[in-house]
Amino acid sequence: MIRVAEKMQALCKRAGVIFMINDRVDVAMASHADGVHLGQNDFPIPWPENSWQRSHHRWSAGNMEEARKCLLEGADYIGFGPVYPTLSKEDAGPAGGLDLLKQVVEEIPLPIIAIGGITRDNAPLLYRQGTWYCVISAVCCQKDPWRQLNAFDVCWR
């Protein structure tokens, strides 16, 4: 896993984009990833101020209380959702919808990335809410993932 992550980190560096590892602090540190994405129960926060982990942190939040906790404990940005129902993650919890997402965007002064149930059809709505978004099934579980990814690229520009 570390060797693959090191190769991905090198590709991202050449492309000028950050490289994040999901859930695995150990792999992120060993591969010199730019940061790590963690759920509410993945790893204790806050981080030591002088550690590698101060590079980029992203935590997941599914409600206002969790979003506030992310802000107070030092997150650089928040993956918020699921916004819509999703089958990608069994433990995703109930969908919060656009109204809750809007409340988070208005109250939390961090970049918010909408997650959960994102499709080509609803992605522009999320972007208009003032968020970026992240997809899994809408790209990875499709017959032609590259074509789907390109369709999303057009969707939010």
Short mmCIF file of N, CA and C in Angstrom, two decimals:
data_model
loop_
_atom_site.label_atom_id
_atom_site.label_comp_id
_atom_site.label_asym_id
_atom_site.label_seq_id
_atom_site.Cartn_x
_atom_site.Cartn_y
_atom_site.Cartn_z
N MET A 1 0.82 -1.19 0.00
CA MET A 1 0.00 0.00 0.00
C MET A 1 0.88 1.27 0.00
N ILE A 2 1.95 1.22 0.76
CA ILE A 2 2.85 2.37 0.83
C ILE A 2 3.54 2.61 -0.51
N ARG A 3 3.98 1.54 -1.18
CA ARG A 3 4.64 1.70 -2.48
C ARG A 3 3.68 2.31 -3.51
N VAL A 4 2.45 1.86 -3.52
CA VAL A 4 1.46 2.42 -4.44
C VAL A 4 1.22 3.89 -4.09
N ALA A 5 1.10 4.18 -2.82
CA ALA A 5 0.87 5.56 -2.39
C ALA A 5 2.04 6.47 -2.78
N GLU A 6 3.27 5.96 -2.66
CA GLU A 6 4.43 6.76 -3.06
C GLU A 6 4.38 7.09 -4.55
N LYS A 7 3.97 6.12 -5.36
CA LYS A 7 3.85 6.38 -6.80
C LYS A 7 2.76 7.40 -7.08
N MET A 8 1.64 7.28 -6.38
CA MET A 8 0.55 8.23 -6.56
C MET A 8 0.95 9.62 -6.11
N GLN A 9 1.70 9.70 -5.02
CA GLN A 9 2.18 10.99 -4.52
C GLN A 9 3.06 11.66 -5.58
N ALA A 10 3.95 10.89 -6.20
CA ALA A 10 4.84 11.44 -7.23
C ALA A 10 4.01 11.97 -8.42
N LEU A 11 3.00 11.22 -8.84
CA LEU A 11 2.14 11.68 -9.94
C LEU A 11 1.41 12.97 -9.58
N CYS A 12 0.89 13.02 -8.37
CA CYS A 12 0.16 14.22 -7.93
C CYS A 12 1.09 15.42 -7.85
N LYS A 13 2.29 15.19 -7.36
CA LYS A 13 3.26 16.29 -7.24
C LYS A 13 3.57 16.86 -8.62
N ARG A 14 3.81 15.98 -9.61
CA ARG A 14 4.07 16.44 -10.97
C ARG A 14 2.89 17.19 -11.55
N ALA A 15 1.68 16.79 -11.18
CA ALA A 15 0.47 17.44 -11.69
C ALA A 15 0.12 18.71 -10.91
N GLY A 16 0.82 18.95 -9.81
CA GLY A 16 0.57 20.15 -9.03
C GLY A 16 -0.68 20.10 -8.18
N VAL A 17 -1.08 18.89 -7.76
CA VAL A 17 -2.26 18.74 -6.91
C VAL A 17 -1.87 18.04 -5.60
N ILE A 18 -2.67 18.27 -4.56
CA ILE A 18 -2.36 17.62 -3.30
C ILE A 18 -2.79 16.16 -3.33
N PHE A 19 -2.10 15.36 -2.54
CA PHE A 19 -2.36 13.93 -2.46
C PHE A 19 -2.78 13.59 -1.03
N MET A 20 -4.01 13.13 -0.89
CA MET A 20 -4.58 12.78 0.41
C MET A 20 -4.78 11.27 0.49
N ILE A 21 -4.56 10.74 1.68
CA ILE A 21 -4.82 9.32 1.96
C ILE A 21 -6.07 9.25 2.83
N ASN A 22 -6.94 8.31 2.54
CA ASN A 22 -8.16 8.13 3.32
C ASN A 22 -7.93 7.15 4.46
N ASP A 23 -8.22 7.57 5.67
CA ASP A 23 -8.26 6.73 6.88
C ASP A 23 -6.92 6.28 7.44
N ARG A 24 -5.89 6.17 6.66
CA ARG A 24 -4.65 5.52 7.09
C ARG A 24 -3.54 6.54 7.36
N VAL A 25 -3.44 6.98 8.60
CA VAL A 25 -2.40 7.92 9.00
C VAL A 25 -1.02 7.32 8.74
N ASP A 26 -0.86 6.03 9.05
CA ASP A 26 0.44 5.37 8.87
C ASP A 26 0.90 5.38 7.42
N VAL A 27 -0.01 5.07 6.50
CA VAL A 27 0.33 5.06 5.08
C VAL A 27 0.59 6.49 4.60
N ALA A 28 -0.20 7.42 5.06
CA ALA A 28 -0.01 8.82 4.68
C ALA A 28 1.36 9.32 5.11
N MET A 29 1.75 9.02 6.33
CA MET A 29 3.07 9.47 6.81
C MET A 29 4.20 8.77 6.06
N ALA A 30 4.08 7.46 5.89
CA ALA A 30 5.16 6.69 5.24
C ALA A 30 5.33 7.08 3.78
N SER A 31 4.26 7.47 3.12
CA SER A 31 4.34 7.81 1.70
C SER A 31 4.56 9.30 1.46
N HIS A 32 4.66 10.06 2.54
CA HIS A 32 4.83 11.52 2.46
C HIS A 32 3.66 12.18 1.74
N ALA A 33 2.46 11.66 2.00
CA ALA A 33 1.25 12.27 1.44
C ALA A 33 1.14 13.69 1.97
N ASP A 34 0.37 14.51 1.26
CA ASP A 34 0.17 15.89 1.69
C ASP A 34 -0.77 15.99 2.88
N GLY A 35 -1.55 14.95 3.10
CA GLY A 35 -2.48 14.98 4.22
C GLY A 35 -3.28 13.70 4.30
N VAL A 36 -4.24 13.71 5.21
CA VAL A 36 -5.04 12.52 5.48
C VAL A 36 -6.49 12.94 5.71
N HIS A 37 -7.41 12.11 5.24
CA HIS A 37 -8.84 12.31 5.47
C HIS A 37 -9.28 11.32 6.52
N LEU A 38 -9.93 11.80 7.56
CA LEU A 38 -10.36 10.94 8.65
C LEU A 38 -11.83 11.16 8.97
N GLY A 39 -12.48 10.08 9.36
CA GLY A 39 -13.84 10.16 9.86
C GLY A 39 -13.81 10.55 11.33
N GLN A 40 -14.98 10.79 11.90
CA GLN A 40 -15.08 11.24 13.29
C GLN A 40 -14.45 10.26 14.27
N ASN A 41 -14.45 8.98 13.95
CA ASN A 41 -13.94 7.97 14.89
C ASN A 41 -12.65 7.31 14.43
N ASP A 42 -11.97 7.87 13.43
CA ASP A 42 -10.78 7.24 12.90
C ASP A 42 -9.52 7.48 13.70
N PHE A 43 -9.34 8.67 14.25
CA PHE A 43 -8.10 9.01 14.92
C PHE A 43 -8.38 10.22 15.80
N PRO A 44 -7.79 10.26 16.99
CA PRO A 44 -8.08 11.40 17.87
C PRO A 44 -7.52 12.70 17.31
N ILE A 45 -8.26 13.77 17.51
CA ILE A 45 -7.81 15.08 17.13
C ILE A 45 -7.91 15.96 18.37
N PRO A 46 -7.21 17.03 18.53
CA PRO A 46 -6.35 17.71 17.58
C PRO A 46 -4.97 17.07 17.45
N TRP A 47 -4.26 17.48 16.42
CA TRP A 47 -2.92 16.99 16.14
C TRP A 47 -1.88 17.79 16.90
N PRO A 48 -0.72 17.20 17.13
CA PRO A 48 0.39 17.99 17.67
C PRO A 48 0.76 19.09 16.68
N GLU A 49 1.00 20.29 17.17
CA GLU A 49 1.26 21.43 16.29
C GLU A 49 2.50 21.28 15.41
N ASN A 50 3.50 20.55 15.86
CA ASN A 50 4.75 20.46 15.09
C ASN A 50 4.87 19.17 14.29
N SER A 51 3.79 18.47 14.09
CA SER A 51 3.88 17.17 13.44
C SER A 51 3.61 17.26 11.94
N TRP A 52 3.95 16.20 11.24
CA TRP A 52 3.66 16.09 9.80
C TRP A 52 2.18 16.32 9.54
N GLN A 53 1.35 15.82 10.40
CA GLN A 53 -0.09 15.84 10.16
C GLN A 53 -0.65 17.25 10.06
N ARG A 54 0.10 18.27 10.41
CA ARG A 54 -0.41 19.63 10.31
C ARG A 54 -0.47 20.11 8.86
N SER A 55 -0.08 19.28 7.91
CA SER A 55 -0.11 19.72 6.51
C SER A 55 -1.53 19.96 6.02
N HIS A 56 -2.31 18.93 5.86
CA HIS A 56 -3.72 19.05 5.45
C HIS A 56 -4.52 18.04 6.25
N HIS A 57 -5.61 18.49 6.85
CA HIS A 57 -6.51 17.58 7.55
C HIS A 57 -7.89 17.73 6.95
N ARG A 58 -8.50 16.64 6.77
CA ARG A 58 -9.90 16.68 6.38
C ARG A 58 -10.63 15.66 7.21
N TRP A 59 -11.67 16.09 7.86
CA TRP A 59 -12.49 15.17 8.62
C TRP A 59 -13.88 15.15 8.03
N SER A 60 -14.52 14.03 8.20
CA SER A 60 -15.90 13.90 7.77
C SER A 60 -16.83 14.39 8.88
N ALA A 61 -17.93 14.96 8.47
CA ALA A 61 -18.97 15.38 9.40
C ALA A 61 -20.31 15.09 8.74
N GLY A 62 -21.27 14.66 9.55
CA GLY A 62 -22.59 14.34 9.02
C GLY A 62 -23.70 15.20 9.58
N ASN A 63 -23.35 16.11 10.53
CA ASN A 63 -24.34 17.00 11.12
C ASN A 63 -23.64 18.27 11.61
N MET A 64 -24.41 19.23 12.09
CA MET A 64 -23.82 20.50 12.53
C MET A 64 -22.87 20.31 13.70
N GLU A 65 -23.22 19.47 14.65
CA GLU A 65 -22.38 19.25 15.82
C GLU A 65 -21.00 18.73 15.40
N GLU A 66 -20.98 17.77 14.50
CA GLU A 66 -19.70 17.23 14.03
C GLU A 66 -18.91 18.26 13.23
N ALA A 67 -19.61 19.08 12.44
CA ALA A 67 -18.93 20.13 11.67
C ALA A 67 -18.29 21.15 12.61
N ARG A 68 -19.01 21.52 13.66
CA ARG A 68 -18.44 22.45 14.65
C ARG A 68 -17.23 21.84 15.33
N LYS A 69 -17.30 20.55 15.64
CA LYS A 69 -16.18 19.86 16.27
C LYS A 69 -14.95 19.89 15.35
N CYS A 70 -15.17 19.64 14.07
CA CYS A 70 -14.06 19.69 13.11
C CYS A 70 -13.39 21.06 13.12
N LEU A 71 -14.20 22.10 13.12
CA LEU A 71 -13.67 23.46 13.13
C LEU A 71 -12.88 23.72 14.40
N LEU A 72 -13.44 23.40 15.54
CA LEU A 72 -12.79 23.66 16.83
C LEU A 72 -11.51 22.87 17.03
N GLU A 73 -11.43 21.69 16.40
CA GLU A 73 -10.29 20.82 16.64
C GLU A 73 -9.24 20.87 15.53
N GLY A 74 -9.37 21.83 14.62
CA GLY A 74 -8.26 22.09 13.72
C GLY A 74 -8.35 21.54 12.31
N ALA A 75 -9.51 21.13 11.85
CA ALA A 75 -9.62 20.65 10.47
C ALA A 75 -9.31 21.79 9.50
N ASP A 76 -8.67 21.45 8.40
CA ASP A 76 -8.42 22.42 7.34
C ASP A 76 -9.61 22.54 6.41
N TYR A 77 -10.35 21.46 6.26
CA TYR A 77 -11.58 21.45 5.48
C TYR A 77 -12.39 20.24 5.88
N ILE A 78 -13.68 20.22 5.49
CA ILE A 78 -14.60 19.20 5.96
C ILE A 78 -15.26 18.51 4.77
N GLY A 79 -15.28 17.17 4.82
CA GLY A 79 -16.09 16.39 3.90
C GLY A 79 -17.45 16.21 4.56
N PHE A 80 -18.48 16.87 4.06
CA PHE A 80 -19.78 16.87 4.72
C PHE A 80 -20.79 16.03 3.98
N GLY A 81 -21.43 15.12 4.72
CA GLY A 81 -22.48 14.32 4.14
C GLY A 81 -22.70 13.03 4.89
N PRO A 82 -23.50 12.16 4.35
CA PRO A 82 -23.94 12.25 2.96
C PRO A 82 -25.01 13.32 2.76
N VAL A 83 -24.88 14.02 1.66
CA VAL A 83 -25.88 15.00 1.29
C VAL A 83 -27.10 14.29 0.72
N TYR A 84 -26.86 13.29 -0.10
CA TYR A 84 -27.92 12.48 -0.70
C TYR A 84 -27.71 11.02 -0.26
N PRO A 85 -28.74 10.20 -0.36
CA PRO A 85 -28.56 8.77 -0.02
C PRO A 85 -27.45 8.16 -0.87
N THR A 86 -26.67 7.28 -0.25
CA THR A 86 -25.55 6.66 -0.95
C THR A 86 -25.44 5.19 -0.58
N LEU A 87 -24.94 4.40 -1.51
CA LEU A 87 -24.66 2.99 -1.27
C LEU A 87 -23.17 2.73 -1.20
N SER A 88 -22.34 3.77 -1.38
CA SER A 88 -20.89 3.59 -1.41
C SER A 88 -20.30 3.19 -0.07
N LYS A 89 -20.89 3.67 1.01
CA LYS A 89 -20.38 3.37 2.35
C LYS A 89 -21.54 2.93 3.23
N GLU A 90 -21.39 1.74 3.79
CA GLU A 90 -22.47 1.19 4.61
C GLU A 90 -22.75 2.01 5.86
N ASP A 91 -21.74 2.67 6.41
CA ASP A 91 -21.90 3.42 7.65
C ASP A 91 -22.09 4.92 7.42
N ALA A 92 -22.56 5.29 6.25
CA ALA A 92 -22.64 6.70 5.88
C ALA A 92 -23.66 7.49 6.70
N GLY A 93 -24.66 6.87 7.23
CA GLY A 93 -25.68 7.60 7.97
C GLY A 93 -26.73 8.17 7.05
N PRO A 94 -27.73 8.84 7.64
CA PRO A 94 -28.82 9.39 6.83
C PRO A 94 -28.38 10.61 6.04
N ALA A 95 -29.00 10.80 4.89
CA ALA A 95 -28.70 11.95 4.04
C ALA A 95 -29.21 13.23 4.71
N GLY A 96 -28.37 14.28 4.69
CA GLY A 96 -28.74 15.54 5.32
C GLY A 96 -29.48 16.49 4.41
N GLY A 97 -29.25 16.38 3.10
CA GLY A 97 -29.92 17.25 2.15
C GLY A 97 -29.26 18.60 1.98
N LEU A 98 -29.79 19.36 1.02
CA LEU A 98 -29.21 20.66 0.66
C LEU A 98 -29.39 21.72 1.74
N ASP A 99 -30.50 21.68 2.47
CA ASP A 99 -30.72 22.70 3.50
C ASP A 99 -29.67 22.61 4.61
N LEU A 100 -29.36 21.40 5.05
CA LEU A 100 -28.34 21.23 6.08
C LEU A 100 -26.97 21.60 5.53
N LEU A 101 -26.69 21.23 4.31
CA LEU A 101 -25.43 21.61 3.68
C LEU A 101 -25.29 23.12 3.64
N LYS A 102 -26.34 23.82 3.26
CA LYS A 102 -26.32 25.28 3.21
C LYS A 102 -26.03 25.86 4.59
N GLN A 103 -26.63 25.31 5.63
CA GLN A 103 -26.40 25.78 6.99
C GLN A 103 -24.93 25.61 7.38
N VAL A 104 -24.35 24.46 7.03
CA VAL A 104 -22.94 24.21 7.34
C VAL A 104 -22.05 25.22 6.61
N VAL A 105 -22.31 25.42 5.34
CA VAL A 105 -21.52 26.37 4.54
C VAL A 105 -21.59 27.77 5.13
N GLU A 106 -22.78 28.17 5.59
CA GLU A 106 -22.96 29.52 6.14
C GLU A 106 -22.30 29.68 7.51
N GLU A 107 -22.28 28.63 8.32
CA GLU A 107 -21.78 28.74 9.69
C GLU A 107 -20.31 28.38 9.85
N ILE A 108 -19.81 27.47 9.07
CA ILE A 108 -18.45 26.97 9.26
C ILE A 108 -17.51 27.66 8.27
N PRO A 109 -16.53 28.42 8.76
CA PRO A 109 -15.63 29.17 7.87
C PRO A 109 -14.45 28.32 7.36
N LEU A 110 -14.78 27.17 6.83
CA LEU A 110 -13.79 26.28 6.23
C LEU A 110 -14.30 25.86 4.87
N PRO A 111 -13.42 25.42 3.98
CA PRO A 111 -13.91 24.81 2.74
C PRO A 111 -14.74 23.56 3.09
N ILE A 112 -15.88 23.44 2.46
CA ILE A 112 -16.77 22.29 2.68
C ILE A 112 -16.83 21.50 1.38
N ILE A 113 -16.59 20.20 1.49
CA ILE A 113 -16.67 19.31 0.33
C ILE A 113 -17.86 18.39 0.54
N ALA A 114 -18.85 18.51 -0.32
CA ALA A 114 -20.04 17.68 -0.23
C ALA A 114 -19.71 16.25 -0.63
N ILE A 115 -20.20 15.29 0.15
CA ILE A 115 -19.97 13.87 -0.14
C ILE A 115 -21.30 13.13 -0.02
N GLY A 116 -21.39 12.01 -0.71
CA GLY A 116 -22.54 11.13 -0.57
C GLY A 116 -23.63 11.33 -1.59
N GLY A 117 -23.78 10.36 -2.48
CA GLY A 117 -24.86 10.36 -3.45
C GLY A 117 -24.74 11.39 -4.55
N ILE A 118 -23.52 11.85 -4.81
CA ILE A 118 -23.31 12.89 -5.81
C ILE A 118 -23.38 12.28 -7.21
N THR A 119 -24.16 12.92 -8.08
CA THR A 119 -24.30 12.49 -9.47
C THR A 119 -24.04 13.68 -10.39
N ARG A 120 -23.96 13.40 -11.67
CA ARG A 120 -23.82 14.49 -12.65
C ARG A 120 -24.99 15.46 -12.55
N ASP A 121 -26.16 14.95 -12.24
CA ASP A 121 -27.35 15.79 -12.20
C ASP A 121 -27.39 16.72 -10.99
N ASN A 122 -26.93 16.24 -9.82
CA ASN A 122 -27.04 17.09 -8.64
C ASN A 122 -25.74 17.84 -8.31
N ALA A 123 -24.65 17.52 -8.96
CA ALA A 123 -23.38 18.19 -8.68
C ALA A 123 -23.44 19.71 -8.88
N PRO A 124 -24.06 20.22 -9.94
CA PRO A 124 -24.12 21.69 -10.09
C PRO A 124 -24.85 22.37 -8.94
N LEU A 125 -25.86 21.71 -8.35
CA LEU A 125 -26.56 22.29 -7.20
C LEU A 125 -25.62 22.46 -6.01
N LEU A 126 -24.75 21.50 -5.83
CA LEU A 126 -23.79 21.55 -4.72
C LEU A 126 -22.80 22.68 -4.93
N TYR A 127 -22.31 22.79 -6.12
CA TYR A 127 -21.34 23.84 -6.43
C TYR A 127 -21.96 25.22 -6.21
N ARG A 128 -23.23 25.37 -6.57
CA ARG A 128 -23.93 26.64 -6.35
C ARG A 128 -24.15 26.93 -4.87
N GLN A 129 -24.10 25.90 -4.02
CA GLN A 129 -24.22 26.09 -2.58
C GLN A 129 -22.92 26.63 -1.98
N GLY A 130 -21.87 26.67 -2.76
CA GLY A 130 -20.59 27.15 -2.26
C GLY A 130 -19.67 26.03 -1.82
N THR A 131 -19.90 24.84 -2.34
CA THR A 131 -19.07 23.70 -1.96
C THR A 131 -18.41 23.08 -3.18
N TRP A 132 -17.35 22.37 -2.92
CA TRP A 132 -16.80 21.42 -3.88
C TRP A 132 -17.52 20.12 -3.61
N TYR A 133 -17.22 19.10 -4.36
CA TYR A 133 -17.83 17.80 -4.09
C TYR A 133 -16.86 16.69 -4.43
N CYS A 134 -17.15 15.53 -3.89
CA CYS A 134 -16.33 14.35 -4.10
C CYS A 134 -17.25 13.21 -4.49
N VAL A 135 -16.85 12.41 -5.46
CA VAL A 135 -17.69 11.31 -5.92
C VAL A 135 -16.94 9.98 -5.81
N ILE A 136 -17.72 8.92 -5.66
CA ILE A 136 -17.16 7.57 -5.70
C ILE A 136 -17.91 6.78 -6.77
N SER A 137 -19.12 6.36 -6.45
CA SER A 137 -19.88 5.47 -7.34
C SER A 137 -20.17 6.06 -8.71
N ALA A 138 -20.41 7.36 -8.74
CA ALA A 138 -20.77 8.00 -10.01
C ALA A 138 -19.65 7.95 -11.03
N VAL A 139 -18.44 7.66 -10.57
CA VAL A 139 -17.31 7.53 -11.47
C VAL A 139 -16.75 6.11 -11.43
N CYS A 140 -16.35 5.68 -10.25
CA CYS A 140 -15.62 4.41 -10.12
C CYS A 140 -16.45 3.17 -10.44
N CYS A 141 -17.74 3.22 -10.22
CA CYS A 141 -18.58 2.04 -10.44
C CYS A 141 -19.27 2.05 -11.79
N GLN A 142 -18.72 2.81 -12.73
CA GLN A 142 -19.32 2.92 -14.06
C GLN A 142 -18.51 2.13 -15.08
N LYS A 143 -19.15 1.85 -16.19
CA LYS A 143 -18.51 1.07 -17.25
C LYS A 143 -17.26 1.77 -17.79
N ASP A 144 -17.32 3.09 -17.94
CA ASP A 144 -16.20 3.86 -18.46
C ASP A 144 -15.88 5.00 -17.47
N PRO A 145 -15.12 4.70 -16.41
CA PRO A 145 -14.85 5.72 -15.38
C PRO A 145 -14.23 7.00 -15.91
N TRP A 146 -13.31 6.92 -16.87
CA TRP A 146 -12.67 8.13 -17.40
C TRP A 146 -13.69 9.04 -18.06
N ARG A 147 -14.61 8.46 -18.79
CA ARG A 147 -15.65 9.27 -19.44
C ARG A 147 -16.52 9.95 -18.39
N GLN A 148 -16.87 9.20 -17.35
CA GLN A 148 -17.69 9.77 -16.28
C GLN A 148 -16.95 10.90 -15.56
N LEU A 149 -15.67 10.69 -15.30
CA LEU A 149 -14.87 11.71 -14.63
C LEU A 149 -14.82 12.98 -15.47
N ASN A 150 -14.62 12.84 -16.76
CA ASN A 150 -14.60 14.01 -17.64
C ASN A 150 -15.94 14.72 -17.66
N ALA A 151 -17.02 13.98 -17.57
CA ALA A 151 -18.35 14.59 -17.54
C ALA A 151 -18.51 15.44 -16.28
N PHE A 152 -17.97 14.97 -15.16
CA PHE A 152 -18.03 15.76 -13.93
C PHE A 152 -17.18 17.01 -14.05
N ASP A 153 -16.05 16.90 -14.69
CA ASP A 153 -15.16 18.04 -14.85
C ASP A 153 -15.89 19.17 -15.57
N VAL A 154 -16.63 18.84 -16.60
CA VAL A 154 -17.39 19.83 -17.35
C VAL A 154 -18.51 20.40 -16.48
N CYS A 155 -19.05 19.56 -15.63
CA CYS A 155 -20.20 19.90 -14.81
C CYS A 155 -19.95 21.09 -13.88
N TRP A 156 -18.78 21.20 -13.29
CA TRP A 156 -18.58 22.25 -12.29
C TRP A 156 -17.70 23.40 -12.74
N ARG A 157 -17.23 23.41 -13.95
CA ARG A 157 -16.38 24.52 -14.39
C ARG A 157 -17.17 25.69 -14.87
#
